[in-house]
Amino acid sequence: MKIIAYGARVDEIPYMKQWAQETGDELTIKEELLEADTVEWAKGYDGINCLQTTPYSAAVFDKMGEYGIHYLTLRNVGTDNVDFAAAAKNGVTLANTPAYSPEAIAEFAVTMTLNLLRRVGEVEHALRHGDYAGSTRLIGRELRSQTVGIIGAGRIGRAAIQMFSGFGAKVITYDPHPSKDDTLACRYADMDELLAASDVVDLHIPGVPANDHIIDARALAQMKPGAVLINTARGNLVDTAAMIAALESGHLAGAGIDTYEHETAALLDMAHTGRFSDPQWDQLQKMPNVLLTPHVAYYTETAVHNMVTFSLTYLTELLTTGTTETIVHPK
Ligand code: NAD
Ligand code: COI
């Protein structure tokens, strides 16, 4: 089978080469993303494998249809950046990699929460400004005394529920499609109750349009004074302007943002261009009670290995049988 992989990063390439060696499949590796001006490299290939947070556009799917390429597998979970109508129109079946390591993302949400509850950024900030004694005013909170509200009890949300429970936190969750897993160490609540009762609000839901700004000024006002917000899911879930206002007023005690609302090509490329002009980003970076990370919640050795090998295996299954377990059927 002839496969082309786009968006390959240096950490993925050894796993890709190892997979090709073990399976004997022909794998061409490209670091560039799958875009209207790079899709032509796929001409003559049987299937495409990808990883990117920028859009999979109609122009890409139109070309795939023209080249007779019917299968695309993603090395990641989120599919909010896919033009599914264009994929269907061009007969492209798409599969993602939903369970490469839900624990990786859940652990990162817990890491951010602990950091913010113990006010590590604020303590460091005080110390960096020569205030050794001042940092002792920054008293922390223990997870076992906190209520954690998890929005979205899917794969990652359920892993987070287990982890937070392990720390002794009281965990509640909201999900319109409750899990049948009755071993979950938490209680389901509605959204209003969750927002009002939680010291930590932790998001694990997809960035589909219906969830756009689910955390807006109104939701933030419903949250407890002194609550902490964690977003390792997708940037569009949080109204950043409203969140900054809540941080500035002190209503929100802290925020952990791994997925920033304006995760544009300009932000992704700032290492090359040396600039990214965004006043909200600059404002958040200056706040010692905010953790801003560059979409790395997933980024562990286990996850990267699984993203590559699982997604390439789904692609060869699609190519040989026409189906695989992770085909995405948008609702
Ligand atoms: P999943 O499909 O297993 O679970 C998502 C859950 O959210 C489902 O149970 C669904 O019913 C629920 N849901 C949807 N809309 C909701 C809403 N408005 N309110 C409450 N619940 C809602 O997905 P997952 O594997 O848990 O992943 C969740 C998201 O995490 C992905 O869509 C992706 O955007 C994000 N993610 C981020 C990273 C990262 O590195 N930062 C890595 C992987 C995934
Ligand atoms: C996902 O798997 O959905 C992520 O957010 C990880 C990222 C590398 C795209």
Short mmCIF file of N, CA, C and O in Angstrom, two decimals, residues 30-157:
data_model
loop_
_atom_site.label_atom_id
_atom_site.label_comp_id
_atom_site.label_asym_id
_atom_site.label_seq_id
_atom_site.Cartn_x
_atom_site.Cartn_y
_atom_site.Cartn_z
N LYS A 30 5.83 13.71 5.03
CA LYS A 30 5.96 15.15 4.75
C LYS A 30 5.75 15.94 6.03
O LYS A 30 4.82 15.65 6.80
N GLU A 31 6.57 16.94 6.25
CA GLU A 31 6.38 17.78 7.44
C GLU A 31 5.29 18.82 7.23
O GLU A 31 4.69 19.32 8.18
N GLU A 32 5.02 19.14 5.97
CA GLU A 32 4.01 20.16 5.67
C GLU A 32 2.61 19.65 5.99
O GLU A 32 2.37 18.45 6.01
N LEU A 33 1.69 20.60 6.22
CA LEU A 33 0.30 20.25 6.52
C LEU A 33 -0.45 19.91 5.22
O LEU A 33 0.02 20.24 4.12
N LEU A 34 -1.60 19.26 5.39
CA LEU A 34 -2.44 18.93 4.22
C LEU A 34 -3.30 20.16 3.89
O LEU A 34 -4.25 20.47 4.61
N GLU A 35 -2.91 20.82 2.82
CA GLU A 35 -3.60 22.05 2.45
C GLU A 35 -3.83 22.08 0.94
O GLU A 35 -3.32 21.20 0.22
N ALA A 36 -4.55 23.08 0.49
CA ALA A 36 -4.89 23.15 -0.94
C ALA A 36 -3.65 23.11 -1.83
O ALA A 36 -3.68 22.54 -2.92
N ASP A 37 -2.53 23.69 -1.34
CA ASP A 37 -1.33 23.71 -2.19
C ASP A 37 -0.34 22.58 -1.89
O ASP A 37 0.75 22.56 -2.46
N THR A 38 -0.70 21.64 -1.01
CA THR A 38 0.19 20.49 -0.77
C THR A 38 -0.49 19.16 -1.09
O THR A 38 0.17 18.14 -1.19
N VAL A 39 -1.81 19.20 -1.28
CA VAL A 39 -2.56 17.95 -1.48
C VAL A 39 -2.13 17.24 -2.78
O VAL A 39 -2.20 16.01 -2.87
N GLU A 40 -1.60 18.00 -3.73
CA GLU A 40 -1.21 17.37 -5.00
C GLU A 40 -0.09 16.33 -4.82
O GLU A 40 0.06 15.43 -5.63
N TRP A 41 0.68 16.44 -3.73
CA TRP A 41 1.73 15.45 -3.47
C TRP A 41 1.12 14.06 -3.24
O TRP A 41 1.82 13.05 -3.30
N ALA A 42 -0.18 14.02 -2.93
CA ALA A 42 -0.84 12.74 -2.62
C ALA A 42 -1.30 11.99 -3.88
O ALA A 42 -1.73 10.83 -3.78
N LYS A 43 -1.19 12.64 -5.03
CA LYS A 43 -1.61 12.02 -6.28
C LYS A 43 -0.87 10.69 -6.46
O LYS A 43 0.36 10.65 -6.30
N GLY A 44 -1.60 9.62 -6.73
CA GLY A 44 -0.96 8.30 -6.94
C GLY A 44 -0.86 7.48 -5.67
O GLY A 44 -0.46 6.31 -5.70
N TYR A 45 -1.22 8.08 -4.51
CA TYR A 45 -1.20 7.33 -3.23
C TYR A 45 -2.58 6.73 -2.96
O TYR A 45 -3.59 7.21 -3.48
N ASP A 46 -2.59 5.68 -2.12
CA ASP A 46 -3.86 5.02 -1.80
C ASP A 46 -4.60 5.73 -0.67
O ASP A 46 -5.83 5.74 -0.63
N GLY A 47 -3.85 6.28 0.27
CA GLY A 47 -4.50 6.91 1.42
C GLY A 47 -3.61 7.96 2.06
O GLY A 47 -2.39 7.99 1.84
N ILE A 48 -4.25 8.83 2.87
CA ILE A 48 -3.53 9.95 3.52
C ILE A 48 -3.68 9.84 5.03
O ILE A 48 -4.75 9.49 5.55
N ASN A 49 -2.59 10.17 5.73
CA ASN A 49 -2.55 10.19 7.19
C ASN A 49 -2.10 11.59 7.60
O ASN A 49 -1.20 12.15 7.00
N CYS A 50 -2.74 12.16 8.64
CA CYS A 50 -2.52 13.58 8.94
C CYS A 50 -2.58 13.92 10.42
O CYS A 50 -3.21 13.22 11.19
N LEU A 51 -1.97 15.06 10.73
CA LEU A 51 -2.17 15.67 12.06
C LEU A 51 -2.05 17.18 11.90
O LEU A 51 -1.01 17.68 11.48
N GLN A 52 -3.13 17.89 12.20
CA GLN A 52 -3.09 19.36 12.18
C GLN A 52 -4.31 19.92 12.91
O GLN A 52 -5.33 19.24 13.03
N THR A 53 -4.17 21.15 13.40
CA THR A 53 -5.33 21.80 14.03
C THR A 53 -5.92 22.85 13.09
O THR A 53 -6.99 23.38 13.35
N THR A 54 -5.22 23.12 12.00
CA THR A 54 -5.75 24.04 10.98
C THR A 54 -6.77 23.28 10.12
O THR A 54 -6.80 22.04 10.14
N PRO A 55 -7.59 23.99 9.33
CA PRO A 55 -8.71 23.32 8.66
C PRO A 55 -8.32 22.27 7.59
O PRO A 55 -7.34 22.44 6.87
N TYR A 56 -9.13 21.21 7.54
CA TYR A 56 -9.15 20.28 6.39
C TYR A 56 -10.27 20.82 5.52
O TYR A 56 -11.45 20.60 5.79
N SER A 57 -9.87 21.54 4.46
CA SER A 57 -10.84 22.36 3.72
C SER A 57 -11.52 21.61 2.59
O SER A 57 -11.07 20.53 2.17
N ALA A 58 -12.56 22.24 2.05
CA ALA A 58 -13.26 21.67 0.89
C ALA A 58 -12.29 21.52 -0.28
O ALA A 58 -12.36 20.54 -1.03
N ALA A 59 -11.36 22.48 -0.44
CA ALA A 59 -10.42 22.42 -1.57
C ALA A 59 -9.58 21.15 -1.48
O ALA A 59 -9.29 20.50 -2.49
N VAL A 60 -9.20 20.75 -0.26
CA VAL A 60 -8.41 19.52 -0.06
C VAL A 60 -9.24 18.31 -0.46
O VAL A 60 -8.79 17.43 -1.20
N PHE A 61 -10.51 18.26 0.00
CA PHE A 61 -11.35 17.09 -0.31
C PHE A 61 -11.71 17.03 -1.79
O PHE A 61 -11.79 15.95 -2.37
N ASP A 62 -11.89 18.19 -2.43
CA ASP A 62 -12.19 18.19 -3.87
C ASP A 62 -11.03 17.55 -4.63
O ASP A 62 -11.22 16.73 -5.54
N LYS A 63 -9.79 17.89 -4.23
CA LYS A 63 -8.62 17.32 -4.90
C LYS A 63 -8.51 15.83 -4.61
O LYS A 63 -8.16 15.04 -5.49
N MET A 64 -8.79 15.43 -3.37
CA MET A 64 -8.74 14.01 -3.04
C MET A 64 -9.72 13.23 -3.94
O MET A 64 -9.39 12.17 -4.47
N GLY A 65 -10.93 13.81 -4.11
CA GLY A 65 -11.94 13.17 -4.97
C GLY A 65 -11.40 13.05 -6.39
O GLY A 65 -11.50 11.99 -7.03
N GLU A 66 -10.79 14.13 -6.87
CA GLU A 66 -10.24 14.15 -8.25
C GLU A 66 -9.15 13.08 -8.41
O GLU A 66 -9.07 12.43 -9.45
N TYR A 67 -8.33 12.88 -7.37
CA TYR A 67 -7.22 11.91 -7.45
C TYR A 67 -7.67 10.48 -7.12
O TYR A 67 -6.87 9.55 -7.15
N GLY A 68 -8.96 10.32 -6.74
CA GLY A 68 -9.47 8.98 -6.41
C GLY A 68 -8.93 8.47 -5.07
O GLY A 68 -8.80 7.25 -4.88
N ILE A 69 -8.65 9.38 -4.13
CA ILE A 69 -8.19 8.96 -2.80
C ILE A 69 -9.40 9.01 -1.86
O ILE A 69 -9.97 10.08 -1.63
N HIS A 70 -9.75 7.85 -1.30
CA HIS A 70 -11.01 7.78 -0.54
C HIS A 70 -10.83 7.66 0.97
O HIS A 70 -11.81 7.61 1.69
N TYR A 71 -9.58 7.59 1.43
CA TYR A 71 -9.38 7.36 2.86
C TYR A 71 -8.38 8.35 3.47
O TYR A 71 -7.30 8.57 2.92
N LEU A 72 -8.79 8.90 4.62
CA LEU A 72 -7.94 9.83 5.37
C LEU A 72 -8.02 9.42 6.84
O LEU A 72 -9.12 9.32 7.39
N THR A 73 -6.87 9.18 7.48
CA THR A 73 -6.92 8.95 8.93
C THR A 73 -6.15 10.06 9.63
O THR A 73 -5.11 10.53 9.16
N LEU A 74 -6.70 10.46 10.78
CA LEU A 74 -6.10 11.52 11.58
C LEU A 74 -5.36 10.90 12.76
O LEU A 74 -5.89 9.97 13.39
N ARG A 75 -4.21 11.43 13.08
CA ARG A 75 -3.44 10.89 14.20
C ARG A 75 -3.94 11.44 15.54
O ARG A 75 -3.33 11.17 16.56
N ASN A 76 -5.02 12.21 15.52
CA ASN A 76 -5.50 12.84 16.77
C ASN A 76 -6.98 12.58 17.00
O ASN A 76 -7.65 11.91 16.19
N VAL A 77 -7.51 13.18 18.08
CA VAL A 77 -8.91 12.98 18.47
C VAL A 77 -9.86 13.95 17.76
O VAL A 77 -10.79 13.55 17.07
N GLY A 78 -9.61 15.26 17.96
CA GLY A 78 -10.57 16.29 17.55
C GLY A 78 -10.78 16.33 16.04
O GLY A 78 -9.82 16.26 15.26
N THR A 79 -12.05 16.47 15.62
CA THR A 79 -12.37 16.55 14.19
C THR A 79 -13.15 17.83 13.88
O THR A 79 -13.80 17.93 12.86
N ASP A 80 -13.07 18.80 14.82
CA ASP A 80 -13.80 20.05 14.66
C ASP A 80 -13.30 20.87 13.48
O ASP A 80 -13.97 21.79 13.04
N ASN A 81 -12.11 20.54 12.96
CA ASN A 81 -11.52 21.31 11.85
C ASN A 81 -11.75 20.65 10.48
O ASN A 81 -11.09 21.00 9.50
N VAL A 82 -12.67 19.67 10.44
CA VAL A 82 -12.90 18.93 9.19
C VAL A 82 -14.18 19.41 8.51
O VAL A 82 -15.23 19.51 9.16
N ASP A 83 -14.11 19.67 7.20
CA ASP A 83 -15.30 19.98 6.42
C ASP A 83 -15.93 18.66 5.99
O ASP A 83 -15.62 18.11 4.93
N PHE A 84 -16.78 18.12 6.86
CA PHE A 84 -17.35 16.79 6.62
C PHE A 84 -18.24 16.75 5.38
O PHE A 84 -18.31 15.73 4.69
N ALA A 85 -18.94 17.86 5.10
CA ALA A 85 -19.82 17.87 3.92
C ALA A 85 -18.98 17.69 2.67
O ALA A 85 -19.33 16.91 1.76
N ALA A 86 -17.83 18.36 2.62
CA ALA A 86 -16.95 18.25 1.44
C ALA A 86 -16.34 16.85 1.37
O ALA A 86 -16.18 16.30 0.27
N ALA A 87 -16.02 16.26 2.51
CA ALA A 87 -15.47 14.90 2.51
C ALA A 87 -16.50 13.94 1.94
O ALA A 87 -16.20 13.13 1.05
N ALA A 88 -17.75 14.05 2.42
CA ALA A 88 -18.83 13.14 1.94
C ALA A 88 -19.06 13.34 0.45
O ALA A 88 -19.18 12.37 -0.31
N LYS A 89 -19.07 14.61 0.03
CA LYS A 89 -19.33 14.90 -1.39
C LYS A 89 -18.29 14.23 -2.29
O LYS A 89 -18.57 13.80 -3.39
N ASN A 90 -17.07 14.12 -1.78
CA ASN A 90 -15.98 13.55 -2.57
C ASN A 90 -15.70 12.08 -2.25
O ASN A 90 -14.67 11.54 -2.65
N GLY A 91 -16.61 11.47 -1.50
CA GLY A 91 -16.49 10.03 -1.21
C GLY A 91 -15.30 9.70 -0.32
O GLY A 91 -14.71 8.62 -0.43
N VAL A 92 -14.93 10.64 0.56
CA VAL A 92 -13.78 10.40 1.45
C VAL A 92 -14.28 9.90 2.81
O VAL A 92 -15.12 10.55 3.45
N THR A 93 -13.79 8.75 3.23
CA THR A 93 -14.09 8.23 4.57
C THR A 93 -12.95 8.65 5.48
O THR A 93 -11.77 8.52 5.14
N LEU A 94 -13.35 9.11 6.69
CA LEU A 94 -12.35 9.64 7.61
C LEU A 94 -12.41 8.89 8.94
O LEU A 94 -13.49 8.62 9.45
N ALA A 95 -11.24 8.55 9.45
CA ALA A 95 -11.18 7.92 10.78
C ALA A 95 -10.21 8.72 11.63
O ALA A 95 -9.20 9.23 11.13
N ASN A 96 -10.53 8.83 12.93
CA ASN A 96 -9.60 9.52 13.83
C ASN A 96 -8.97 8.51 14.78
O ASN A 96 -9.14 7.29 14.63
N THR A 97 -8.23 9.01 15.76
CA THR A 97 -7.56 8.12 16.72
C THR A 97 -8.02 8.55 18.12
O THR A 97 -7.35 9.33 18.79
N PRO A 98 -9.19 8.07 18.54
CA PRO A 98 -9.83 8.63 19.73
C PRO A 98 -9.22 8.22 21.06
O PRO A 98 -9.45 8.88 22.06
N ALA A 99 -8.46 7.12 21.06
CA ALA A 99 -8.00 6.64 22.38
C ALA A 99 -6.50 6.39 22.38
O ALA A 99 -6.03 5.37 22.88
N TYR A 100 -5.74 7.37 21.85
CA TYR A 100 -4.28 7.16 21.86
C TYR A 100 -3.73 7.26 23.26
O TYR A 100 -2.73 6.64 23.59
N SER A 101 -4.35 8.05 24.11
CA SER A 101 -4.04 8.09 25.54
C SER A 101 -4.88 9.17 26.21
O SER A 101 -4.39 10.28 26.46
N PRO A 102 -6.14 8.88 26.53
CA PRO A 102 -6.96 9.87 27.23
C PRO A 102 -6.30 10.31 28.53
O PRO A 102 -6.43 11.46 28.97
N GLU A 103 -5.53 9.40 29.11
CA GLU A 103 -4.87 9.70 30.39
C GLU A 103 -3.87 10.84 30.25
O GLU A 103 -3.64 11.60 31.19
N ALA A 104 -3.24 10.95 29.07
CA ALA A 104 -2.24 12.01 28.88
C ALA A 104 -2.89 13.38 29.07
O ALA A 104 -2.34 14.25 29.77
N ILE A 105 -4.06 13.56 28.49
CA ILE A 105 -4.73 14.86 28.55
C ILE A 105 -5.31 15.08 29.96
O ILE A 105 -5.20 16.17 30.54
N ALA A 106 -5.89 14.02 30.51
CA ALA A 106 -6.46 14.13 31.87
C ALA A 106 -5.36 14.48 32.87
O ALA A 106 -5.56 15.34 33.74
N GLU A 107 -4.22 13.84 32.75
CA GLU A 107 -3.10 14.14 33.67
C GLU A 107 -2.69 15.60 33.58
O GLU A 107 -2.32 16.23 34.56
N PHE A 108 -2.72 16.12 32.35
CA PHE A 108 -2.31 17.52 32.17
C PHE A 108 -3.31 18.46 32.83
O PHE A 108 -2.94 19.47 33.44
N ALA A 109 -4.59 18.11 32.73
CA ALA A 109 -5.62 18.93 33.39
C ALA A 109 -5.42 18.90 34.91
O ALA A 109 -5.55 19.93 35.59
N VAL A 110 -5.07 17.73 35.42
CA VAL A 110 -4.80 17.62 36.87
C VAL A 110 -3.55 18.43 37.22
O VAL A 110 -3.52 19.15 38.23
N THR A 111 -2.53 18.33 36.38
CA THR A 111 -1.28 19.07 36.61
C THR A 111 -1.56 20.57 36.69
O THR A 111 -1.09 21.27 37.60
N MET A 112 -2.35 21.06 35.73
CA MET A 112 -2.67 22.50 35.73
C MET A 112 -3.46 22.88 36.98
O MET A 112 -3.23 23.93 37.60
N THR A 113 -4.40 22.01 37.35
CA THR A 113 -5.25 22.30 38.51
C THR A 113 -4.40 22.40 39.78
O THR A 113 -4.53 23.36 40.57
N LEU A 114 -3.52 21.42 39.98
CA LEU A 114 -2.67 21.44 41.19
C LEU A 114 -1.80 22.69 41.21
O LEU A 114 -1.65 23.36 42.23
N ASN A 115 -1.24 23.01 40.06
CA ASN A 115 -0.39 24.18 39.94
C ASN A 115 -1.15 25.45 40.34
O ASN A 115 -0.64 26.29 41.10
N LEU A 116 -2.38 25.57 39.84
CA LEU A 116 -3.15 26.79 40.12
C LEU A 116 -3.66 26.82 41.55
O LEU A 116 -3.65 27.88 42.20
N LEU A 117 -4.09 25.66 42.07
CA LEU A 117 -4.59 25.65 43.45
C LEU A 117 -3.47 25.96 44.44
O LEU A 117 -3.70 26.57 45.48
N ARG A 118 -2.25 25.52 44.13
CA ARG A 118 -1.11 25.82 45.02
C ARG A 118 -0.42 27.13 44.65
O ARG A 118 0.58 27.51 45.23
N ARG A 119 -0.97 27.81 43.62
CA ARG A 119 -0.58 29.18 43.23
C ARG A 119 0.92 29.27 42.88
O ARG A 119 1.59 30.26 43.20
N VAL A 120 1.39 28.23 42.22
CA VAL A 120 2.83 28.14 41.92
C VAL A 120 3.30 29.35 41.09
O VAL A 120 4.33 29.96 41.38
N GLY A 121 2.52 29.73 40.09
CA GLY A 121 2.89 30.86 39.24
C GLY A 121 2.97 32.15 40.04
O GLY A 121 3.88 32.97 39.85
N GLU A 122 2.01 32.35 40.94
CA GLU A 122 1.99 33.58 41.75
C GLU A 122 3.15 33.60 42.74
O GLU A 122 3.77 34.64 42.98
N VAL A 123 3.46 32.42 43.32
CA VAL A 123 4.58 32.34 44.27
C VAL A 123 5.89 32.65 43.53
O VAL A 123 6.72 33.45 44.00
N GLU A 124 6.05 32.03 42.37
CA GLU A 124 7.27 32.27 41.56
C GLU A 124 7.39 33.74 41.19
O GLU A 124 8.46 34.33 41.22
N HIS A 125 6.24 34.32 40.81
CA HIS A 125 6.21 35.72 40.39
C HIS A 125 6.66 36.62 41.54
O HIS A 125 7.49 37.53 41.36
N ALA A 126 6.14 36.35 42.75
CA ALA A 126 6.52 37.16 43.93
C ALA A 126 8.02 37.03 44.18
O ALA A 126 8.72 38.02 44.42
N LEU A 127 8.50 35.80 44.08
CA LEU A 127 9.91 35.55 44.36
C LEU A 127 10.82 36.24 43.33
O LEU A 127 11.84 36.84 43.66
N ARG A 128 10.40 36.15 42.07
CA ARG A 128 11.18 36.78 41.00
C ARG A 128 11.25 38.30 41.20
O ARG A 128 12.16 38.96 40.71
N HIS A 129 10.26 38.83 41.91
CA HIS A 129 10.28 40.27 42.19
C HIS A 129 10.87 40.56 43.56
O HIS A 129 10.57 41.59 44.18
N GLY A 130 11.65 39.60 44.08
CA GLY A 130 12.42 39.84 45.30
C GLY A 130 11.60 39.74 46.57
O GLY A 130 12.03 40.17 47.64
N ASP A 131 10.38 39.19 46.48
CA ASP A 131 9.49 39.16 47.64
C ASP A 131 9.42 37.74 48.20
O ASP A 131 8.48 37.00 47.93
N TYR A 132 10.40 37.38 49.00
CA TYR A 132 10.46 36.01 49.56
C TYR A 132 9.33 35.81 50.57
O TYR A 132 8.59 34.83 50.50
N ALA A 133 9.17 36.74 51.48
CA ALA A 133 8.16 36.59 52.53
C ALA A 133 6.75 36.75 51.96
O ALA A 133 5.81 36.09 52.42
N GLY A 134 6.62 37.61 50.95
CA GLY A 134 5.30 37.88 50.37
C GLY A 134 4.63 36.63 49.84
O GLY A 134 3.40 36.50 49.89
N SER A 135 5.45 35.70 49.36
CA SER A 135 4.87 34.50 48.77
C SER A 135 4.09 33.70 49.81
O SER A 135 3.21 32.93 49.47
N THR A 136 4.39 33.90 51.09
CA THR A 136 3.68 33.13 52.11
C THR A 136 2.24 33.62 52.29
O THR A 136 1.43 32.99 52.95
N ARG A 137 1.90 34.77 51.71
CA ARG A 137 0.50 35.22 51.74
C ARG A 137 -0.35 34.45 50.73
O ARG A 137 -1.57 34.49 50.76
N LEU A 138 0.36 33.78 49.81
CA LEU A 138 -0.36 33.11 48.73
C LEU A 138 -0.72 31.69 49.14
O LEU A 138 -0.16 30.71 48.66
N ILE A 139 -1.68 31.61 50.02
CA ILE A 139 -2.01 30.30 50.59
C ILE A 139 -2.76 29.43 49.56
O ILE A 139 -3.56 29.95 48.78
N GLY A 140 -2.46 28.15 49.58
CA GLY A 140 -3.05 27.25 48.59
C GLY A 140 -4.26 26.50 49.10
O GLY A 140 -4.70 26.68 50.24
N ARG A 141 -4.82 25.69 48.19
CA ARG A 141 -5.98 24.85 48.54
C ARG A 141 -5.65 23.40 48.19
O ARG A 141 -4.97 23.15 47.20
N GLU A 142 -6.14 22.47 49.01
CA GLU A 142 -5.90 21.05 48.74
C GLU A 142 -7.06 20.47 47.94
O GLU A 142 -8.22 20.78 48.20
N LEU A 143 -6.72 19.60 47.01
CA LEU A 143 -7.76 19.02 46.15
C LEU A 143 -8.83 18.28 46.95
O LEU A 143 -9.99 18.25 46.58
N ARG A 144 -8.43 17.68 48.05
CA ARG A 144 -9.41 16.89 48.80
C ARG A 144 -10.50 17.76 49.44
O ARG A 144 -11.52 17.25 49.91
N SER A 145 -10.24 19.09 49.45
CA SER A 145 -11.29 19.97 50.01
C SER A 145 -12.08 20.66 48.88
O SER A 145 -12.88 21.55 49.15
N GLN A 146 -11.84 20.25 47.65
CA GLN A 146 -12.44 20.96 46.51
C GLN A 146 -13.50 20.12 45.80
O GLN A 146 -13.44 18.89 45.79
N THR A 147 -14.43 20.83 45.16
CA THR A 147 -15.38 20.16 44.25
C THR A 147 -14.90 20.44 42.83
O THR A 147 -14.67 21.59 42.46
N VAL A 148 -14.71 19.36 42.09
CA VAL A 148 -14.26 19.50 40.71
C VAL A 148 -15.44 19.17 39.79
O VAL A 148 -16.04 18.10 39.91
N GLY A 149 -15.75 20.08 38.88
CA GLY A 149 -16.84 19.86 37.92
C GLY A 149 -16.26 19.57 36.56
O GLY A 149 -15.58 20.42 35.97
N ILE A 150 -16.51 18.37 36.08
CA ILE A 150 -15.97 17.96 34.77
C ILE A 150 -17.08 18.09 33.73
O ILE A 150 -18.12 17.41 33.85
N ILE A 151 -16.88 18.93 32.74
CA ILE A 151 -17.87 19.07 31.68
C ILE A 151 -17.44 18.15 30.53
O ILE A 151 -16.40 18.38 29.91
N GLY A 152 -18.22 17.12 30.28
CA GLY A 152 -17.90 16.11 29.27
C GLY A 152 -17.29 14.87 29.91
O GLY A 152 -16.14 14.89 30.33
N ALA A 153 -18.11 13.81 30.00
CA ALA A 153 -17.62 12.56 30.62
C ALA A 153 -17.38 11.50 29.56
O ALA A 153 -17.87 10.38 29.63
N GLY A 154 -16.61 11.91 28.52
CA GLY A 154 -16.19 10.95 27.50
C GLY A 154 -14.90 10.29 27.94
O GLY A 154 -14.63 10.14 29.13
N ARG A 155 -14.07 9.92 26.96
CA ARG A 155 -12.84 9.17 27.30
C ARG A 155 -11.94 9.98 28.23
O ARG A 155 -11.47 9.48 29.25
N ILE A 156 -11.69 11.24 27.85
CA ILE A 156 -10.75 12.05 28.65
C ILE A 156 -11.42 12.47 29.96
O ILE A 156 -10.81 12.40 31.04
N GLY A 157 -12.68 12.89 29.88
CA GLY A 157 -13.40 13.30 31.08
C GLY A 157 -13.43 12.18 32.11
O GLY A 157 -13.22 12.42 33.31
#
